mmCIF file of C-alpha atoms in Angstrom:
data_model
loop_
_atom_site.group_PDB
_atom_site.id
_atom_site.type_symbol
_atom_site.label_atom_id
_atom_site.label_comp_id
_atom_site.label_asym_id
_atom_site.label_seq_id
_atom_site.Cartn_x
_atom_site.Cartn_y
_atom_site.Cartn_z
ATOM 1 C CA UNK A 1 -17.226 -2.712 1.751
ATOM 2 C CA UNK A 2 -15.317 -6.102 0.711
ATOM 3 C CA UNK A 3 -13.450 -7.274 4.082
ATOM 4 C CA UNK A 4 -9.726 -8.567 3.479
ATOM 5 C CA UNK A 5 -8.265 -11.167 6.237
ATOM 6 C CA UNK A 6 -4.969 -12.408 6.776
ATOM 7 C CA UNK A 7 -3.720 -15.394 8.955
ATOM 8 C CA UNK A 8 -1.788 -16.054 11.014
ATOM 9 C CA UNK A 9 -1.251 -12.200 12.069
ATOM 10 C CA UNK A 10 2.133 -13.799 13.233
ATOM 11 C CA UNK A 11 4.510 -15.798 12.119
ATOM 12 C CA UNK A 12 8.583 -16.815 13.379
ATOM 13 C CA UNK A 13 10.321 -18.786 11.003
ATOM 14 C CA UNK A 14 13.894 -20.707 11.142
ATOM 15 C CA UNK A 15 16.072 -19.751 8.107
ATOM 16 C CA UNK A 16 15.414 -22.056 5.687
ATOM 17 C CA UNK A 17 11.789 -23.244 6.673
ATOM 18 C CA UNK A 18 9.050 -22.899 4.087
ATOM 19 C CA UNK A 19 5.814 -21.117 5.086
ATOM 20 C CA UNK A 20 2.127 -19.778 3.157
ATOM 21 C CA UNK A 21 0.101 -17.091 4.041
ATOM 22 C CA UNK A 22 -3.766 -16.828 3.284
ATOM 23 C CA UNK A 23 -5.926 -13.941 2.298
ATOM 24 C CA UNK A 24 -9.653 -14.371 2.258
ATOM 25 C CA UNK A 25 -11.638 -11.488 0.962
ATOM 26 C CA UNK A 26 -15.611 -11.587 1.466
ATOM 27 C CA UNK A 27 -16.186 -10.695 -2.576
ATOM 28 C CA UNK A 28 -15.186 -10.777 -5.997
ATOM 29 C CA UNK A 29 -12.343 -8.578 -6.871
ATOM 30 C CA UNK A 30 -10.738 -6.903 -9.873
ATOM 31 C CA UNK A 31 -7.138 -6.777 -8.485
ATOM 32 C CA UNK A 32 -5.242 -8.695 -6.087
ATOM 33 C CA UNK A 33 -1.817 -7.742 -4.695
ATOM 34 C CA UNK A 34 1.028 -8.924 -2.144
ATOM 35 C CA UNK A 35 2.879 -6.593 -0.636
ATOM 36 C CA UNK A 36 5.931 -6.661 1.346
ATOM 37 C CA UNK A 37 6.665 -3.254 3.889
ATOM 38 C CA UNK A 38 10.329 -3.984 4.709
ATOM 39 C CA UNK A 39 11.748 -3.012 8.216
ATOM 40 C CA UNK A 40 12.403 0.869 6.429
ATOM 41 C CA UNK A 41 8.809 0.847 5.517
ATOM 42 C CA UNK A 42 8.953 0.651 1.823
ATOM 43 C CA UNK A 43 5.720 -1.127 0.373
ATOM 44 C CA UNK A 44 7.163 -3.400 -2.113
ATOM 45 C CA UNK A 45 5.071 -5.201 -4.765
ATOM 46 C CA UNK A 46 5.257 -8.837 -4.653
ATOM 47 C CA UNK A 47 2.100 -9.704 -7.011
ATOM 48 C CA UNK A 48 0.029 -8.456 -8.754
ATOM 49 C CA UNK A 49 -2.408 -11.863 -8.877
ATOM 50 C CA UNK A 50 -6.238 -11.554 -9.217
ATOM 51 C CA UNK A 51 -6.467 -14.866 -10.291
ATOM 52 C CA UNK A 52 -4.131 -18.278 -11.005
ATOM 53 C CA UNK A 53 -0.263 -18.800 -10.047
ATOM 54 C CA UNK A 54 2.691 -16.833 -10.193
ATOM 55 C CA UNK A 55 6.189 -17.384 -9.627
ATOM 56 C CA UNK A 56 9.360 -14.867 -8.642
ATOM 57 C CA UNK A 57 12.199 -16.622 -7.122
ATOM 58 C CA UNK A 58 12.014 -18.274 -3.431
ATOM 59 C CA UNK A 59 7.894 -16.721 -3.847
ATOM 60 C CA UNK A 60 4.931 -17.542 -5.289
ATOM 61 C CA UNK A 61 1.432 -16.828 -4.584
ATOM 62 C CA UNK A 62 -1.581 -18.545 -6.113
ATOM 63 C CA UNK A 63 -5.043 -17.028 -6.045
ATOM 64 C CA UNK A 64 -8.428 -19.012 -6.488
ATOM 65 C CA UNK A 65 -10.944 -16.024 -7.080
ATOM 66 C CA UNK A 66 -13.636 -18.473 -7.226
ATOM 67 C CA UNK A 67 -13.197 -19.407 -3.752
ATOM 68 C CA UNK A 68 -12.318 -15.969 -2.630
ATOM 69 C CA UNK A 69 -8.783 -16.829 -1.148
ATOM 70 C CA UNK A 70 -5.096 -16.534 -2.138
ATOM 71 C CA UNK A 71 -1.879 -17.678 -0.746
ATOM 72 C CA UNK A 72 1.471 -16.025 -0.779
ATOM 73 C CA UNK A 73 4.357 -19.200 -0.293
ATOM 74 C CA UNK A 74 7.824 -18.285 0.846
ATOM 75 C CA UNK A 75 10.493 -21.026 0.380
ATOM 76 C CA UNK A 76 13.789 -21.345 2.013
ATOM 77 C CA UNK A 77 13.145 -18.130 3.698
ATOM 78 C CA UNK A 78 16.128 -15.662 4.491
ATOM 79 C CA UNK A 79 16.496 -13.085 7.332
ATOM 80 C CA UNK A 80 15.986 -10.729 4.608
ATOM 81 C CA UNK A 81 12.469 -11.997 4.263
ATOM 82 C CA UNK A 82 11.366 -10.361 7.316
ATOM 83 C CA UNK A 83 8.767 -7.607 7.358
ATOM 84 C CA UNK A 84 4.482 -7.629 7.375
ATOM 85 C CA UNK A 85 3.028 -8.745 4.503
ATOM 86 C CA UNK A 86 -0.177 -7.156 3.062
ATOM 87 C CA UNK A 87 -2.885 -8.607 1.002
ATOM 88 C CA UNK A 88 -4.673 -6.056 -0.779
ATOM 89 C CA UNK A 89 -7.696 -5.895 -3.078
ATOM 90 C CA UNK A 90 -10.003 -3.994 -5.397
ATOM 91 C CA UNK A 91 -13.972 -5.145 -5.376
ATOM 92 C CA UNK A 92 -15.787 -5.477 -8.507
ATOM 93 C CA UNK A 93 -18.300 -3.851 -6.932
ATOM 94 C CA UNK A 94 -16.226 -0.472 -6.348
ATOM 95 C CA UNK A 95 -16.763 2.320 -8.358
ATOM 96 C CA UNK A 96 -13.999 4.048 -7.647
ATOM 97 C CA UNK A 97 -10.175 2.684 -6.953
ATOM 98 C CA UNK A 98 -10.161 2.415 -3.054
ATOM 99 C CA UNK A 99 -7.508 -0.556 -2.929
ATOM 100 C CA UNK A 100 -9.045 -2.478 0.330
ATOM 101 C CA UNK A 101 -5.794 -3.849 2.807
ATOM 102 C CA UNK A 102 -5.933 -6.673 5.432
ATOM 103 C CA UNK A 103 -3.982 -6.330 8.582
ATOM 104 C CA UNK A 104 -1.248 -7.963 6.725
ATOM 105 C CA UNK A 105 1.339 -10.687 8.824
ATOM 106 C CA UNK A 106 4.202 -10.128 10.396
ATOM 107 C CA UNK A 107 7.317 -12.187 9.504
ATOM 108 C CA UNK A 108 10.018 -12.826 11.141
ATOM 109 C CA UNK A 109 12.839 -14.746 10.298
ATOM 110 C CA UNK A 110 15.370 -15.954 12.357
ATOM 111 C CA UNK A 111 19.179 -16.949 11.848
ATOM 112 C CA UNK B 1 9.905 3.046 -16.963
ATOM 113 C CA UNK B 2 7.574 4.530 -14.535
ATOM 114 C CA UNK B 3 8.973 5.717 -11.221
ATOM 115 C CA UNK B 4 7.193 7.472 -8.225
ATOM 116 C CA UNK B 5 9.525 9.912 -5.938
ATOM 117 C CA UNK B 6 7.935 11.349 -2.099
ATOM 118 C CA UNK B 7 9.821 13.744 0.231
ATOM 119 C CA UNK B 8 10.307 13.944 2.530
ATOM 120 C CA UNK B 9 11.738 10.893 3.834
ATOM 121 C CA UNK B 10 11.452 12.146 7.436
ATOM 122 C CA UNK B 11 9.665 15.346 9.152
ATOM 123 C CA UNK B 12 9.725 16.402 12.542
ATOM 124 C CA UNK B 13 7.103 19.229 13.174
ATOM 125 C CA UNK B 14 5.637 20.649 16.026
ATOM 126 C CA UNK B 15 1.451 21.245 16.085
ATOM 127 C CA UNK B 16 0.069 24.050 14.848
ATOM 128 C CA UNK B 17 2.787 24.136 12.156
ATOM 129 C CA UNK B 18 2.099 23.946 7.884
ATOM 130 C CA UNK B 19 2.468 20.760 5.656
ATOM 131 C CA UNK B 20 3.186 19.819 2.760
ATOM 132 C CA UNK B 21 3.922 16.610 1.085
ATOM 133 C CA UNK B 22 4.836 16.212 -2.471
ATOM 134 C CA UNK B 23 4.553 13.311 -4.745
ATOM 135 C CA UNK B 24 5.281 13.013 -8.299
ATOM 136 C CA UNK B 25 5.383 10.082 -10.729
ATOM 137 C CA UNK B 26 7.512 10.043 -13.927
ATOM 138 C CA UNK B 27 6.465 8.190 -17.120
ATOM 139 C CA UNK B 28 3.893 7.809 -17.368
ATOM 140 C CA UNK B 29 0.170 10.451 -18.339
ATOM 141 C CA UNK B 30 -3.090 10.769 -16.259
ATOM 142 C CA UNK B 31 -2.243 8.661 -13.639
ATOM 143 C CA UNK B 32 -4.396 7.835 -10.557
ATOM 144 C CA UNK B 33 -3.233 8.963 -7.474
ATOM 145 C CA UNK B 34 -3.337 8.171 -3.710
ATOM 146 C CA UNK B 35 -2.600 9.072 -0.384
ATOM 147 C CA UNK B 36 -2.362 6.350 2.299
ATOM 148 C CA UNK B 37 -1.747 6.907 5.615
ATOM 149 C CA UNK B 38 0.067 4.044 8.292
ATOM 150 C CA UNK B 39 -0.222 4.363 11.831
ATOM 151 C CA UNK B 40 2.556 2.580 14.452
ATOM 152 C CA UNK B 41 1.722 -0.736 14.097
ATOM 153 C CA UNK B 42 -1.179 -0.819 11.421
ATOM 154 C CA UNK B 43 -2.407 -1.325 8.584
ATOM 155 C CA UNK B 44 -3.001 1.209 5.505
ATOM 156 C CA UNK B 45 -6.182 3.722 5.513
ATOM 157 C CA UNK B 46 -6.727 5.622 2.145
ATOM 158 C CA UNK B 47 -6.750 9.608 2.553
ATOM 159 C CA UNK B 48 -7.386 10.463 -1.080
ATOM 160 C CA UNK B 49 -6.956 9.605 -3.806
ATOM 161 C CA UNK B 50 -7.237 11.386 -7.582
ATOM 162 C CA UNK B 51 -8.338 10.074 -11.075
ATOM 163 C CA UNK B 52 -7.039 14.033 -12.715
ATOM 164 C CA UNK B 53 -5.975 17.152 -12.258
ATOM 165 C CA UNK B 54 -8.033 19.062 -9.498
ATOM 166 C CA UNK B 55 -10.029 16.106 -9.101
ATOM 167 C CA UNK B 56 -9.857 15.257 -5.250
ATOM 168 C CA UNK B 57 -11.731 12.353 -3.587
ATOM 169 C CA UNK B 58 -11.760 12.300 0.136
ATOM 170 C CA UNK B 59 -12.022 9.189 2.248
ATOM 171 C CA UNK B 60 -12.306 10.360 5.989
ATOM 172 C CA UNK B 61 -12.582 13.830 6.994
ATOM 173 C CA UNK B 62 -9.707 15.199 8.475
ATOM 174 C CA UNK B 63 -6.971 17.977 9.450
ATOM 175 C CA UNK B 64 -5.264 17.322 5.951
ATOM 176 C CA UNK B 65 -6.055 18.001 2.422
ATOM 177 C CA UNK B 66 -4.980 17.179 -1.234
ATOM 178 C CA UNK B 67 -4.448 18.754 -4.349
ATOM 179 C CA UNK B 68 -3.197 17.967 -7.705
ATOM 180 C CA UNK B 69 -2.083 21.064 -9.619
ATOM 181 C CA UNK B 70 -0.345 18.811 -12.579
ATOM 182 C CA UNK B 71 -1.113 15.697 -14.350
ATOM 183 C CA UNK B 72 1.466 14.321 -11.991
ATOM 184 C CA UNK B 73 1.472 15.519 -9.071
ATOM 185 C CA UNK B 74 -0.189 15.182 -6.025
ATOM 186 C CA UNK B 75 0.218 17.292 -3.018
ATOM 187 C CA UNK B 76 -0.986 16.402 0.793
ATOM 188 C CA UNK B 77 -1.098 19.406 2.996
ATOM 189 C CA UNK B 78 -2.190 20.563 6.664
ATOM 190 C CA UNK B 79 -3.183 24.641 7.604
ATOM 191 C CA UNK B 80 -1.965 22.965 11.435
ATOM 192 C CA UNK B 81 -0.503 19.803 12.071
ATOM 193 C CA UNK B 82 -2.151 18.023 15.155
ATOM 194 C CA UNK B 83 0.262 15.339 17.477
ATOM 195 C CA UNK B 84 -2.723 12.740 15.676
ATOM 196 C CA UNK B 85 -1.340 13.880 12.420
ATOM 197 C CA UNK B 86 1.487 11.881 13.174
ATOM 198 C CA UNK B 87 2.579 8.841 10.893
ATOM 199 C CA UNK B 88 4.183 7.175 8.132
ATOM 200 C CA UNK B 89 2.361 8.686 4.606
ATOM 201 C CA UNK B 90 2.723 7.011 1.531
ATOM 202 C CA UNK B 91 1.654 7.928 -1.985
ATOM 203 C CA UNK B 92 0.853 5.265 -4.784
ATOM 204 C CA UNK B 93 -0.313 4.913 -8.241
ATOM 205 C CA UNK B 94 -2.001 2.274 -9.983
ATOM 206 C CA UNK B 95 -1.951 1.374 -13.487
ATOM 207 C CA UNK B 96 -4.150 -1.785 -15.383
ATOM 208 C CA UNK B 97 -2.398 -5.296 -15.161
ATOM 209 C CA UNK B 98 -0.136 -3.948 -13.005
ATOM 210 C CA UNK B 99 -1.604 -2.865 -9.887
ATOM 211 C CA UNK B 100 -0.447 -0.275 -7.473
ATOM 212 C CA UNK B 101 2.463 0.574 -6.553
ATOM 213 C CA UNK B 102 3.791 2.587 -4.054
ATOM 214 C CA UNK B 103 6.438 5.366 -2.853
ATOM 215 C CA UNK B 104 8.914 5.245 -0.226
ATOM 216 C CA UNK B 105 6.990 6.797 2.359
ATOM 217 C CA UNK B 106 7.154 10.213 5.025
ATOM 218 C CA UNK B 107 7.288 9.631 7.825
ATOM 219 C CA UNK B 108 6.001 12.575 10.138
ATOM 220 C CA UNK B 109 6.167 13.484 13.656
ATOM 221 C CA UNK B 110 4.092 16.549 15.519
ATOM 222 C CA UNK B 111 5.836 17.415 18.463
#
């Protein structure tokens, strides 16, 4: 099956420091999402991005399917911004809906 | 708008004991369904997932099983719970352009 990894696994941030995260993913894929799983556990929806540039707020994430990668930015990060943070992605090559997850990164920002 | 709605938020429940999980989504007709499972400190693994009613796909074989008795919803059970039952279980589901997205989660204990 299509292999999904994140870097770093880790990351501490300084409020108000700017970061990116990268997903590569080993094939070509239908759907591409970010994920945030706050510290309650809630799986929120960041992006849906299988391909190009979106923006929401302090986050944006770009995705160059052609190159199999896609990076989630976070800009003037708040304590609030804390949690892991999942790429996730459907293969072309699926036939059925299995959405594939790296082992997402954990955030943490401090005050 | 579509909406998504789990409960239990929380379940303590000692082995050997019944389960059942319920999971229904609003607004939305013929929905895929899923049934994710998160263990302490990892990432997502698929349980099942449905594309109808009484149409069950399994990913790993298991102590649990699904069923989906209406359009929308989507039931995860257990004849005996088992202390690896244990975990956080979320249901999703995924429509086009949009991706998936997910519910607030269970998270079970077997004591």
């Amino acid at each position: 099956g299509i292999q999904v990894e994140q870097s770093p696994p880790d990351l501490i941030l300084q409020e108000g420091a700017n970061s990116t995260l990268r997903c590569n993913f080993s094939d070509s894929v239908n759907n591409l999402q970010w994920f945030h799983q706050n510290p309650w556990g809630q799986l929120i929806n960041l992006f849906y991005i299988p391909s190009g540039t979106k923006q929401n707020g302090r986050l944006s994430a770009t995705t160059v399917a052609t190159e199999r990668y896609s990076l989630l930015y976070i800009s003037s990060s708040q304590t609030t911004d804390s949690g892991v943070y999942f790429c996730a992605v459907l293969s072309k090559r699926s036939n059925d809906y299995k959405l594939s997850f790296g082992a997402g990164t954990t955030v943490t920002v401090r005050a | 708008s579509q909406t998504i709605h789990q409960w239990p938020a929380t379940l303590v429940q000692p082995v050997g004991s019944p389960l059942s999980l319920e999971c229904t989504v609003e607004g939305t007709s013929n929905p895929n369904l899923y049934w994710y499972r998160q263990a302490a400190g990892r990432g997502l693994q698929l349980l099942f997932y449905s594309v109808g009613i009484g149409q069950i796909s399994s990913e790993v074989p298991q102590n649990l099983s699904a069923s989906r008795p209406q359009d929308r919803q989507f039931i995860l059970s257990s004849k005996k719970l088992l202390l690896s039952d244990s975990g956080f279980y979320l249901c999703a589901w995924d429509r086009a352009n949009y991706g998936y997205t997910f519910g607030s989660g269970t998270r079970l204990t077997v004591v």
